[in-house]
Coordinates of C-alpha atoms in Angstrom, one line a residue:
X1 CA 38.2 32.0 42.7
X2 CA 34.3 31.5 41.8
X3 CA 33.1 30.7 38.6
X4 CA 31.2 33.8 38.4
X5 CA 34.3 35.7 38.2
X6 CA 35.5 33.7 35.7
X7 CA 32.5 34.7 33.6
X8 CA 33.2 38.0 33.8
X9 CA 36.8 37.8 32.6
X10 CA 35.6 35.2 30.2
X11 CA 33.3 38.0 29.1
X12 CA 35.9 40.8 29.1
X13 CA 38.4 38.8 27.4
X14 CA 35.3 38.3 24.4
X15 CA 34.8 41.6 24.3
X16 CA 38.3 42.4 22.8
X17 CA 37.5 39.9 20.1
X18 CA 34.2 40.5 19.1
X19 CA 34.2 39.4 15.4
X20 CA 35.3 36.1 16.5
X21 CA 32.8 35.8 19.2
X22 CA 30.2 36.8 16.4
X23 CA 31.1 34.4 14.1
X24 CA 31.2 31.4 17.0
X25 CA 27.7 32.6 17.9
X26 CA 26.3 32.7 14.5
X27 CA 27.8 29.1 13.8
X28 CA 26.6 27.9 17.0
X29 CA 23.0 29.1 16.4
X30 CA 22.6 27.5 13.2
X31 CA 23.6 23.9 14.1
X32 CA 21.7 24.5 17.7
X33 CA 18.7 26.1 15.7
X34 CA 18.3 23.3 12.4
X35 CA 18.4 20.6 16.0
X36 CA 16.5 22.1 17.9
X37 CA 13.8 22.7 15.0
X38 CA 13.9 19.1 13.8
X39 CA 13.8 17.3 17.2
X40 CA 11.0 19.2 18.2
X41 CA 9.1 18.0 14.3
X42 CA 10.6 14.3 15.0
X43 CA 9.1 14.6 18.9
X44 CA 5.8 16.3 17.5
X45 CA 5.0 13.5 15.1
X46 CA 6.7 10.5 16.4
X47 CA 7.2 10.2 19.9
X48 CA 4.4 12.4 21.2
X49 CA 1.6 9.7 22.4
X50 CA -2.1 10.1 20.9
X51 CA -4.8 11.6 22.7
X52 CA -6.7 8.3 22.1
X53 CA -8.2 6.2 25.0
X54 CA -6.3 2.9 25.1
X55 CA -3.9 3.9 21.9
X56 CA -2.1 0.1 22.1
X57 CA -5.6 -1.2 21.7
X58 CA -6.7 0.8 18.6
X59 CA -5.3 -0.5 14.7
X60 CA -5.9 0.2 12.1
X61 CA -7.1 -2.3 9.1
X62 CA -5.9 -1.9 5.6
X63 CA -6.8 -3.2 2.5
X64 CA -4.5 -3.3 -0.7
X65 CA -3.9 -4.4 -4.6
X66 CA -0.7 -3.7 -5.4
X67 CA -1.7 -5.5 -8.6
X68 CA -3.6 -2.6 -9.6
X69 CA -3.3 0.5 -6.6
X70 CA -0.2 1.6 -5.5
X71 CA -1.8 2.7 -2.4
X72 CA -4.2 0.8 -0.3
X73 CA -7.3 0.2 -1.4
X74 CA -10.7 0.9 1.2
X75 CA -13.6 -1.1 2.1
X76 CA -17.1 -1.8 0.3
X77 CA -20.1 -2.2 2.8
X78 CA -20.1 -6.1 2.1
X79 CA -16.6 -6.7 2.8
X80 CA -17.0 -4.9 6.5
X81 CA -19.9 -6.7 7.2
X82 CA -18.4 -10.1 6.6
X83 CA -15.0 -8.7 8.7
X84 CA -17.6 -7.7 11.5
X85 CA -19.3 -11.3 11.5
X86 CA -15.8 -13.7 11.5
X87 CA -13.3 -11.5 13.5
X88 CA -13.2 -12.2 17.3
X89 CA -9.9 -11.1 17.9
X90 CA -11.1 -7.2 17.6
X91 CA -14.4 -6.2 19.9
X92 CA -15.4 -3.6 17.7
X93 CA -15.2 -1.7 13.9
X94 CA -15.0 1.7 13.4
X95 CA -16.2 2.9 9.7
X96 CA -14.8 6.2 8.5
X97 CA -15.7 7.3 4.9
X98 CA -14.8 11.2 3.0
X99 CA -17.1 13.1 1.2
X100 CA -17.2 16.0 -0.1
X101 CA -20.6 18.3 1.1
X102 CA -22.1 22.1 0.9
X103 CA -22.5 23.3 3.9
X104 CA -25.3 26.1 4.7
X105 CA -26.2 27.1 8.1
X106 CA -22.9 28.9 9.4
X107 CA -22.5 32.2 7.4
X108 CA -21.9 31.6 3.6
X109 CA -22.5 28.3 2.2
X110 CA -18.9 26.7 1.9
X111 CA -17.0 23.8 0.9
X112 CA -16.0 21.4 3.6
X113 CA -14.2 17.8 3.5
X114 CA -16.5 15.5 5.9
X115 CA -16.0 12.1 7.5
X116 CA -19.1 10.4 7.3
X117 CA -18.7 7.7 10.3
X118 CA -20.9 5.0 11.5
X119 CA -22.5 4.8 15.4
X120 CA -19.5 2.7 16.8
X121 CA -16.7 5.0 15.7
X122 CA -15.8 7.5 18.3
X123 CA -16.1 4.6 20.8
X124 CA -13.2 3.0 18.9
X125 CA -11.2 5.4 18.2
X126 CA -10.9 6.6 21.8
X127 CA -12.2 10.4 21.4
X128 CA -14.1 12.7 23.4
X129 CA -15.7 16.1 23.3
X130 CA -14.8 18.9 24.6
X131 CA -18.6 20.6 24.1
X132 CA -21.5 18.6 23.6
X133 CA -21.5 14.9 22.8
X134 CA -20.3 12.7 19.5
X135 CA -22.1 10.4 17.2
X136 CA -22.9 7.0 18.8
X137 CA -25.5 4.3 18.0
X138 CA -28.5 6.1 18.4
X139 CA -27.2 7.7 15.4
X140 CA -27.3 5.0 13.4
X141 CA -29.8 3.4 10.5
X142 CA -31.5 4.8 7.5
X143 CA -34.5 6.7 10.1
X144 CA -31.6 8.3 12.5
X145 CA -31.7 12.2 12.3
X146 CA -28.7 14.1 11.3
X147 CA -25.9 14.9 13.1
X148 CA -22.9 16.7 12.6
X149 CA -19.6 16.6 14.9
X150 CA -17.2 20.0 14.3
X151 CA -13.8 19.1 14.7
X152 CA -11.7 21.7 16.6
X153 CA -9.6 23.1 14.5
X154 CA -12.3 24.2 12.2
X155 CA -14.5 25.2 15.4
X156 CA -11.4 27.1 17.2
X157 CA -10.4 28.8 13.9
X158 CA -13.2 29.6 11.7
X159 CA -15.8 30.2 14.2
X160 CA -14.2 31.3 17.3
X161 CA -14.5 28.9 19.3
X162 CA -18.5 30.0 19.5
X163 CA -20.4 27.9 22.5
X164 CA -23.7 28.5 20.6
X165 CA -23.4 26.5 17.3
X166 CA -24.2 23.6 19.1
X167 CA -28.1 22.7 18.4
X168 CA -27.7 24.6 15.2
X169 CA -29.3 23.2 11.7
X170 CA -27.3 23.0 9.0
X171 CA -28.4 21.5 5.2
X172 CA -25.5 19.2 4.1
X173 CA -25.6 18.9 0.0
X174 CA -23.7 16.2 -2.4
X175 CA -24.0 15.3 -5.5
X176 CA -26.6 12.5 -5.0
X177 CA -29.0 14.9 -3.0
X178 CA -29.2 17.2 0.3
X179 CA -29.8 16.1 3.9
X180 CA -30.2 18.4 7.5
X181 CA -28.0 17.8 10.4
X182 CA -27.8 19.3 14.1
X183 CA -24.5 20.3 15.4
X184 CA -24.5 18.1 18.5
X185 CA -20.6 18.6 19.6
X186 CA -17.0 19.3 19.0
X187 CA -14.1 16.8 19.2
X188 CA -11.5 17.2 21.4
X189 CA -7.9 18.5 19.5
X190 CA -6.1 15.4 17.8
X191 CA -5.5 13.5 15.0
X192 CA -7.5 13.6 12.0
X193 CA -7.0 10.5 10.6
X194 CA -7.1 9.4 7.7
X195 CA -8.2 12.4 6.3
X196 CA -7.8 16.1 7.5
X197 CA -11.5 17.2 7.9
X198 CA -13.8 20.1 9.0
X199 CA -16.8 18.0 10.2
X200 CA -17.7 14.4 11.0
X201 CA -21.4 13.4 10.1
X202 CA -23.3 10.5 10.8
X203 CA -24.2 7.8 8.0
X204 CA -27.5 9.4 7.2
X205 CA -26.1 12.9 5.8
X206 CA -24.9 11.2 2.8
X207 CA -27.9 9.9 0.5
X208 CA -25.0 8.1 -1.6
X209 CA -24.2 5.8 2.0
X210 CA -27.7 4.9 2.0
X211 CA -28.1 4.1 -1.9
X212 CA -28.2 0.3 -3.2
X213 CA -25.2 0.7 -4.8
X214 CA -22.8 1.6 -1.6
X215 CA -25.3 -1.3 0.3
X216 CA -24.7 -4.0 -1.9
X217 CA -21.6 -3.2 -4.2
X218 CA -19.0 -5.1 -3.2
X219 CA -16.2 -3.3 -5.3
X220 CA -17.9 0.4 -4.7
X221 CA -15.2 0.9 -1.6
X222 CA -14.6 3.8 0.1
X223 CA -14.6 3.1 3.4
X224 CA -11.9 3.5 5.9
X225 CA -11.6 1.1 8.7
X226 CA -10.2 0.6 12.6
X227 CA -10.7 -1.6 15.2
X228 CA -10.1 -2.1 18.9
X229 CA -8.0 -5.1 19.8
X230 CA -10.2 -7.8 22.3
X231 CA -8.6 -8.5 25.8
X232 CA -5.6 -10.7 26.1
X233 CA -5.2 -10.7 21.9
X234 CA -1.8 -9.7 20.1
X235 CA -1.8 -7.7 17.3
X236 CA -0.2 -10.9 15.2
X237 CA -3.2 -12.8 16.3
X238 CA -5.5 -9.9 14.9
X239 CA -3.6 -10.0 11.3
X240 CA -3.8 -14.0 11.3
X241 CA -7.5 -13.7 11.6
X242 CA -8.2 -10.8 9.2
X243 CA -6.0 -12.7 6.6
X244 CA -7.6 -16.0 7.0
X245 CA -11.0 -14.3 6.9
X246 CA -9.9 -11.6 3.5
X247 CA -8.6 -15.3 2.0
X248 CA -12.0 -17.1 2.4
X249 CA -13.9 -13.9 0.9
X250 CA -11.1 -13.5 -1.8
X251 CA -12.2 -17.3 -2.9
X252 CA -15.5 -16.9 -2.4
X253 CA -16.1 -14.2 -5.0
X254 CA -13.3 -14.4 -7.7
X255 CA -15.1 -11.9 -10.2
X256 CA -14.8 -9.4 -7.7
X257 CA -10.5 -10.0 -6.6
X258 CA -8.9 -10.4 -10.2
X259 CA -6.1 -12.8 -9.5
X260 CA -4.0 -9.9 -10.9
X261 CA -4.4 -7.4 -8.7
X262 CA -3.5 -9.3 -5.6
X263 CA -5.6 -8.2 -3.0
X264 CA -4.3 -8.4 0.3
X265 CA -5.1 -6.9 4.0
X266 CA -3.0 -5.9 6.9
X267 CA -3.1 -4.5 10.1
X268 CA -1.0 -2.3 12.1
X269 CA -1.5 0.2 15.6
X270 CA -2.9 3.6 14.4
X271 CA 0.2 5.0 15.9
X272 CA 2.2 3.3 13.6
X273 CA 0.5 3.9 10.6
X274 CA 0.0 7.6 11.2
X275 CA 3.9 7.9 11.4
X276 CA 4.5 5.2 8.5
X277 CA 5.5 7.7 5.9
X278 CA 6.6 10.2 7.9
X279 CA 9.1 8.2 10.0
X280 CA 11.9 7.8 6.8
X281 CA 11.6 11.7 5.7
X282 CA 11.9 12.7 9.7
X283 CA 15.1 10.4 10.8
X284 CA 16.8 11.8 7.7
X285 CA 16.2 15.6 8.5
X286 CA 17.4 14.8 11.6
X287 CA 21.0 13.3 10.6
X288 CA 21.1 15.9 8.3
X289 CA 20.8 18.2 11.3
X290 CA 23.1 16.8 13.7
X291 CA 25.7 16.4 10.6
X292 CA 25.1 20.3 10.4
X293 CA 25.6 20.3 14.7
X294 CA 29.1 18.5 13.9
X295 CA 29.5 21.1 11.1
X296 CA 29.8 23.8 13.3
X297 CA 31.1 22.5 15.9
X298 CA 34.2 21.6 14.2
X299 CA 34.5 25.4 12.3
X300 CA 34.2 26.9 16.1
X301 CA 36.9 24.6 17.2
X302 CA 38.8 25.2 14.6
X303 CA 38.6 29.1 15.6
X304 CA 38.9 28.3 19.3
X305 CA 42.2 26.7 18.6
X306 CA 43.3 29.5 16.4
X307 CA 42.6 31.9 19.1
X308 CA 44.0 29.6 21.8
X309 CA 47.5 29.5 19.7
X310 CA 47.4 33.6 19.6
X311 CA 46.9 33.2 23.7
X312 CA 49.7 30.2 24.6
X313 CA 51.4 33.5 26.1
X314 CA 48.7 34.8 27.8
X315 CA 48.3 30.7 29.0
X316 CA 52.0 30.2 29.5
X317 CA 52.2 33.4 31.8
X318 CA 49.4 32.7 34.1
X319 CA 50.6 28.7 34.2
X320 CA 54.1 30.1 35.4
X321 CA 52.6 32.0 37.7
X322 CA 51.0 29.2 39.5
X323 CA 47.9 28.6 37.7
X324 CA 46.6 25.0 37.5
X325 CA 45.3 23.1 34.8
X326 CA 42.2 22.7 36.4
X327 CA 42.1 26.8 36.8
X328 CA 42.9 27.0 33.1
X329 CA 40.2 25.0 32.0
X330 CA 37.5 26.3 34.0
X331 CA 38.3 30.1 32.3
X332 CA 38.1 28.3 29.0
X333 CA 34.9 26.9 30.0
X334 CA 33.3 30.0 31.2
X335 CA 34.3 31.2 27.7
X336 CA 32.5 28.5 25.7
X337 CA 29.6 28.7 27.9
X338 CA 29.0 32.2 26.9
X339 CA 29.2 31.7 23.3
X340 CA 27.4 28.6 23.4
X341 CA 24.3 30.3 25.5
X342 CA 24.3 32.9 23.3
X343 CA 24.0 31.0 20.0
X344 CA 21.7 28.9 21.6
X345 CA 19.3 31.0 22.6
X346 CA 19.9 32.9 19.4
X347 CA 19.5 29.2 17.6
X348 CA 16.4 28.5 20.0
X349 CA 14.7 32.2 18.5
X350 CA 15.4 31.0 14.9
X351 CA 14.3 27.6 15.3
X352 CA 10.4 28.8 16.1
X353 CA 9.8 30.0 12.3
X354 CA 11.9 26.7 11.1
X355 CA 9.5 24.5 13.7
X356 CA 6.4 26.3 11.0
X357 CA 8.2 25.2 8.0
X358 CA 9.1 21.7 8.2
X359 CA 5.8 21.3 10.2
X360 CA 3.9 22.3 6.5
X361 CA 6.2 20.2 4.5
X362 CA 6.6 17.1 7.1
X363 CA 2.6 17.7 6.9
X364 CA 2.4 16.0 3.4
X365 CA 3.6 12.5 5.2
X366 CA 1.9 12.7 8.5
X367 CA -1.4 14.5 9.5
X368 CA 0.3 14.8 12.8
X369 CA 2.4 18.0 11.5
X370 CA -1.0 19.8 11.4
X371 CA -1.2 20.3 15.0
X372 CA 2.8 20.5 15.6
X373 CA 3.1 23.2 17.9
X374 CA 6.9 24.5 19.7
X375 CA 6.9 23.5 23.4
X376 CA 9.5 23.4 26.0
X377 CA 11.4 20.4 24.5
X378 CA 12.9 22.7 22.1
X379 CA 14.5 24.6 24.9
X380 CA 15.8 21.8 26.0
X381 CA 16.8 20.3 23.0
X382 CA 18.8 23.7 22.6
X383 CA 20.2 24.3 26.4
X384 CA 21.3 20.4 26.0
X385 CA 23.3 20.8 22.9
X386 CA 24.4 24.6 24.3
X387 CA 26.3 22.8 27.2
X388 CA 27.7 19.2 25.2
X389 CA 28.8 22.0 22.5
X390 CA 30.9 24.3 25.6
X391 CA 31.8 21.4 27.0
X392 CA 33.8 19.8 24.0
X393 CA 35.5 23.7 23.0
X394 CA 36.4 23.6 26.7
X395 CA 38.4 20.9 26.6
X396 CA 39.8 20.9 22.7
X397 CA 42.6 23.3 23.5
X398 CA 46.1 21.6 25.1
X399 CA 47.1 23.8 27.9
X400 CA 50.4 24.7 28.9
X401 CA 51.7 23.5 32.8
X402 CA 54.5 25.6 34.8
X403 CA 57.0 23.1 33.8
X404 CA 55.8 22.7 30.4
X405 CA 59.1 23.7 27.7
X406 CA 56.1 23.6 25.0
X407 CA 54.5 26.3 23.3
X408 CA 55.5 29.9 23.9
X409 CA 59.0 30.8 24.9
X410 CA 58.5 33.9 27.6
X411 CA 61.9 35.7 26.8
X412 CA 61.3 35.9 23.0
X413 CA 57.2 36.1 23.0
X414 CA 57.3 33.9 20.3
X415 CA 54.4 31.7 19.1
X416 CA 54.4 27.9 17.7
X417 CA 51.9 25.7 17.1
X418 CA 52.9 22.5 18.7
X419 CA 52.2 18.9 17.4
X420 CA 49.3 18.2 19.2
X421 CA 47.5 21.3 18.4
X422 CA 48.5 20.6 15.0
X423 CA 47.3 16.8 15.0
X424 CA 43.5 18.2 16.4
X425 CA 43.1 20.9 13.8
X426 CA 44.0 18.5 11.2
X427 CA 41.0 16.1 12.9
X428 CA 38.8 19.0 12.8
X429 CA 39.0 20.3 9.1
X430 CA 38.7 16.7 8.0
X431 CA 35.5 15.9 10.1
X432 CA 34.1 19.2 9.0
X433 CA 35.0 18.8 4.9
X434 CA 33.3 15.2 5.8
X435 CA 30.6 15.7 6.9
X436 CA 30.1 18.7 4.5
X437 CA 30.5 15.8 1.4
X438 CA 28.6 13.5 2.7
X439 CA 25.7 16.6 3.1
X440 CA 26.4 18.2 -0.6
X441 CA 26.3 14.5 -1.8
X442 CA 22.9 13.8 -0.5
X443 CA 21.2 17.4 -1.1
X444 CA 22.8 16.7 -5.2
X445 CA 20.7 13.6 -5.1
X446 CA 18.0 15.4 -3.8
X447 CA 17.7 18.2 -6.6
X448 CA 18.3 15.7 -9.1
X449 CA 15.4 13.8 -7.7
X450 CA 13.2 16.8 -7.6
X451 CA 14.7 18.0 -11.3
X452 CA 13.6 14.1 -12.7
X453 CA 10.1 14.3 -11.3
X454 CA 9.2 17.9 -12.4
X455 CA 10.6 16.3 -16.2
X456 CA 8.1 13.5 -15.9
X457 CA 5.1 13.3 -18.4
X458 CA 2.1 12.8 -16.5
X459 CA -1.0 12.8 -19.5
X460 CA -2.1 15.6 -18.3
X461 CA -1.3 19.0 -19.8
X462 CA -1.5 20.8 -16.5
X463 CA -0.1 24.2 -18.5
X464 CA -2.2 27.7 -18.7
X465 CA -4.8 25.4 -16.7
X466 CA -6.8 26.8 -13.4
X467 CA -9.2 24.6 -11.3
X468 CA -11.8 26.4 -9.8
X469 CA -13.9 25.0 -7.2
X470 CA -17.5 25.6 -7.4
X471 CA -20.0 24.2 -4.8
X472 CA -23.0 21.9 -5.5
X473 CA -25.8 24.3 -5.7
X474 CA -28.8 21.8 -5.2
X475 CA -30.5 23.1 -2.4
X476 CA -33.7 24.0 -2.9
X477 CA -33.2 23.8 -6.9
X478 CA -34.3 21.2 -9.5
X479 CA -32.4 19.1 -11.3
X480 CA -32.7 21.1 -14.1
X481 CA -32.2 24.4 -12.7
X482 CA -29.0 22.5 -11.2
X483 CA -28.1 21.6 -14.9
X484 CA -28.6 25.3 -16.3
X485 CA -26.8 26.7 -13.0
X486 CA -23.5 25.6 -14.2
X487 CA -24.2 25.8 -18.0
X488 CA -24.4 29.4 -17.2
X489 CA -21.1 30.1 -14.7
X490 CA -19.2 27.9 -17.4
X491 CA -20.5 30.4 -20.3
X492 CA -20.0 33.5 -18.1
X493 CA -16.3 32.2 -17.4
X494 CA -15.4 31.2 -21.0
X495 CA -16.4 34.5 -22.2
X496 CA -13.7 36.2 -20.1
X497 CA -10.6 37.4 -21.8
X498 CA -8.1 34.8 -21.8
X499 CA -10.1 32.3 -21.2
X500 CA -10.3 29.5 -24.3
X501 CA -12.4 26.6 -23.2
X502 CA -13.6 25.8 -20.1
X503 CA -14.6 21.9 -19.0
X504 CA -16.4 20.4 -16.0
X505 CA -15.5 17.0 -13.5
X506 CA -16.1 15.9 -10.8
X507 CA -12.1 15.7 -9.4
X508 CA -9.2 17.1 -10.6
X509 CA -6.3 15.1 -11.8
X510 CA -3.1 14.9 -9.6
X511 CA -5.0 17.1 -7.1
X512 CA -7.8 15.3 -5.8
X513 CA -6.8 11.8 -6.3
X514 CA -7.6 9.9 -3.2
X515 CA -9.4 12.7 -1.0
X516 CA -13.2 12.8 -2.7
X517 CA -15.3 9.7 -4.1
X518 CA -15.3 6.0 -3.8
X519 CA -12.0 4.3 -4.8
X520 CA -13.3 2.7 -8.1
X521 CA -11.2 0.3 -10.2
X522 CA -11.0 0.3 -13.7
X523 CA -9.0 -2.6 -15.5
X524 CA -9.2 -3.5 -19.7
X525 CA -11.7 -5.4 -19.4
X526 CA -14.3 -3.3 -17.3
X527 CA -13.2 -0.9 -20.0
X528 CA -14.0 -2.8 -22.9
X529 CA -17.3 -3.6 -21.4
X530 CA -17.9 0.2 -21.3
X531 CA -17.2 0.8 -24.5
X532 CA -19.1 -1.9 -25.8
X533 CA -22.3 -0.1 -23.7
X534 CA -21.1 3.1 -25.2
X535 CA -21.6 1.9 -29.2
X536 CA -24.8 0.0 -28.6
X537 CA -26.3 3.6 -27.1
X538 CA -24.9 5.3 -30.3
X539 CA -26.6 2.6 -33.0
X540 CA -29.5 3.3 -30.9
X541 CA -30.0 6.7 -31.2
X542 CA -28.6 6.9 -35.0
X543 CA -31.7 4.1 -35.6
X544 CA -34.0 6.7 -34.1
X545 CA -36.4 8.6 -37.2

């Protein structure tokens, strides 16, 4: 007898219970579908390889004071230049700083996040284009022209993938002044790192990269930077280096490293540090999911040996008439398969919207999640579990034999559950209640966490506020006009209904911390100094007739 006519009595004998074989599907889907989801998010942004040229080669080089930054703390122009004339474990630097500019020159002027990058950086971060060329070292120094990389997202989705913005002029504005750039390429799809951006400029676009104050400040950083590991080096040989190098300019300028804040650097592979926060957040998700996979498991084999006890007739009969074992199993195989296909590809359907969630939340830890798409792994991931899942119901049931005095006696038709049966849906209730404690216990701690952090005072009345974002409207304008430009939008805006007082900054608390400006460092006694600044101006000006 072939399998495929076991299928089709598997099928018929379904049929006649369809609110079981609804409910097994329905289970099945969602433990399939939450594993199949979060295997393809944990592939997508941790086992996936970069698009990088050489990616074991490429690290990235961190600076940090958790005396006085939680987070790590970027580079000033002096520091790299000392790094770039002691290090001879790494063959190149790669500088990668994020400002804020205006753009005009595609449609409406808009607001875009840039990496400004020096000559060296594509070449060291291992990146290509896919029209046109990217910034190199004829792109460098104070007389280079401007010129602007697009990235491809931005390219692909806001202009359409158009062939003809390359050799296009646009005027890049900041704060400290405008500049013009040529679009000379796009960059290949991959990892924006470390910060999401709509275009990468060269050094010259930003008046502020070319001011005394970046050039010579030692503590103005804001400066990201990577490096490309020299032939036949380790990375443990790269972080001995950089750390005997950061000690020797740590004791060279003590004003500038307060023994408090404990300045430190590391290095690590890009790979590693792109899926450094991410890789806690993902692992958990995903025994949280398999924990739901056992979860349903265990409720559909709990109903498959319900329904197996209502069939130890049906079973009893066919094994008296000569049916083996073997011949029983494979019917109750071709049974599970169907339901297990089914809620797989049901789970496999659901898991493509859950694959867009978690990608936007997992996209808070790792930049990778920006690009996550659903590929064939998922399928896999779901026809895999579809067959472990068939295979386990298959074989949970004990079967009668011809001489078996178990089960079912054929004279009366009556039905007991026998030991064994009783002894596996004992084991399965427990594993499900379990694992469903073990997953109400950690999704408690969860909302507590989330209710404790939504309590916290921050200093900031962030209540009845909205940030609006205007862009820097310097091109072509005075200072002055500049000046009255948004004296007048904050007039107009305060003398809208509802509206009680209106402010203007630079960033926005909580929002923008980290994405725009120069990491400055503030301590009490840089504040003091301030202050003291502050009350010489004001006896000044009260002296004045």
């Amino acid at each position: 007898m072939s399998f495929l006519h076991d299928l089709r009595v598997a099928l018929r004998s379904l049929a006649r219970t369809k609110g079981l074989a609804v409910t097994v599907v329905l289970t099945l889907a969602l433990g399939i579908g939450a594993n199949a989801a979060i295997f393809s998010l944990v592939r997508g942004v941790l086992l996936r390889p970069l698009v990088n040229s050489d990616e074991e080669r490429l690290i990235y080089i961190q600076q940090s004071a958790p005396g006085i930054s939680p987070g790590g703390v970027p580079f000033s122009v002096p520091e790299i230049q000392d790094l770039r004339a002691s290090v001879k474990t790494l063959t190149s630097f790669g500088e990668f700083s994020t400002v804020g500019f205006t753009m005009i020159g595609l449609g409406e002027p808009r607001e875009v996040r840039a990496g400004v990058v020096d000559g060296s950086y594509f070449d060291v971060v291992g990146l290509h284009p896919v029209l046109g060329r990217l910034i190199g070292p004829q792109d460098d120094g104070p007389k280079a022209a401007g010129a602007v990389v697009l990235t491809y997202r931005f390219w692909s989705s806001t202009l359409k993938s158009d062939p003809s913005v390359i050799g296009k002029v646009l005027r890049l504005g900041s704060g400290f002044g405008d500049r013009s750039a040529t679009i000379v390429g796009v960059l290949e799809p991959s990892i924006q790192y470390p910060t999401d951006t709509e275009i990468i400029a060269n050094i010259v676009t930003s008046p502020h990269h070319l001011s005394a104050t970046m050039q010579n400040g030692r503590v103005h950083r804001m400066t990201e930077l990577f490096g490309r590991l020299a032939p036949g080096m380790e990375l443990e040989q790269v972080r001995a280096e950089l750390r005997a190098v950061h000690g020797a300019m740590v004791k060279a300028h003590p004003a500038e490293y307060p023994v408090q804040a404990k300045f430190r650097i590391e290095a690590k592979l890009l790979r590693d540090q792109i899926t450094s926060r991410a890789r806690t957040v993902l692992l958990v998700l995903l025994a949280a999911s398999a924990l739901v996979f056992v979860i349903a498991c265990s409720n559909v084999a709990n109903l498959i040996l319900s329904r197996t006890v209502r069939r130890e007739g049906e079973l009893s009969i066919r094994a008296a008439l000569g049916a083996t074992t073997g011949a029983l199993r494979r019917v109750l195989l071709a049974e599970s398969l169907l339901l297990c296909v089914a809620g797989a590809t049901l789970g496999v359907l659901s898991a493509r919207p859950m694959v867009d969630i978690l990608a936007r939340y997992a996209s808070r830890f790792s930049v990778r999640a920006l690009d996550l798409t659903v590929d064939w792994s998922m399928l896999w991931v779901g026809a895999g579990l579809a067959v472990v899942a068939a295979v386990l119901l298959a074989f949970v049931p004990r079967l009668p034999s011809a001489d078996s005095s178990q089960g079912i006696g054929l004279s009366s038709g009556s039905v007991r559950i026998t030991g064994s049966t009783n002894r596996r849906l004992r084991i399965f209730a427990v594993t499900q209640i379990a694992a469903s404690f073990v997953l109400l216990a950690g999704a408690s701690a969860l909302v507590k966490t989330l209710l404790s952090l939504q309590a916290v005072q921050t200093g900031f009345d962030t209540r009845h506020v909205l940030a609006i974002n205007v862009p820097a409207m310097s091109y072509g304008k005075t200072p002055q006009q500049v000046v009255d430009f948004y004296k007048e939008s904050m007039r107009r805006i305060e003398a809208l209904p509802g509206v009680n007082k209106t402010a203007f900054g630079i960033v926005v608390p909580w929002r923008d911390a980290g994405s725009f400006g120069p990491g400055f460092q503030f301590s009490a006694a840089v504040a003091d100094y301030l202050s003291r600044i502050l009350c010489r101006a004001r006896r000044s000006h009260h002296r004045r007739p």
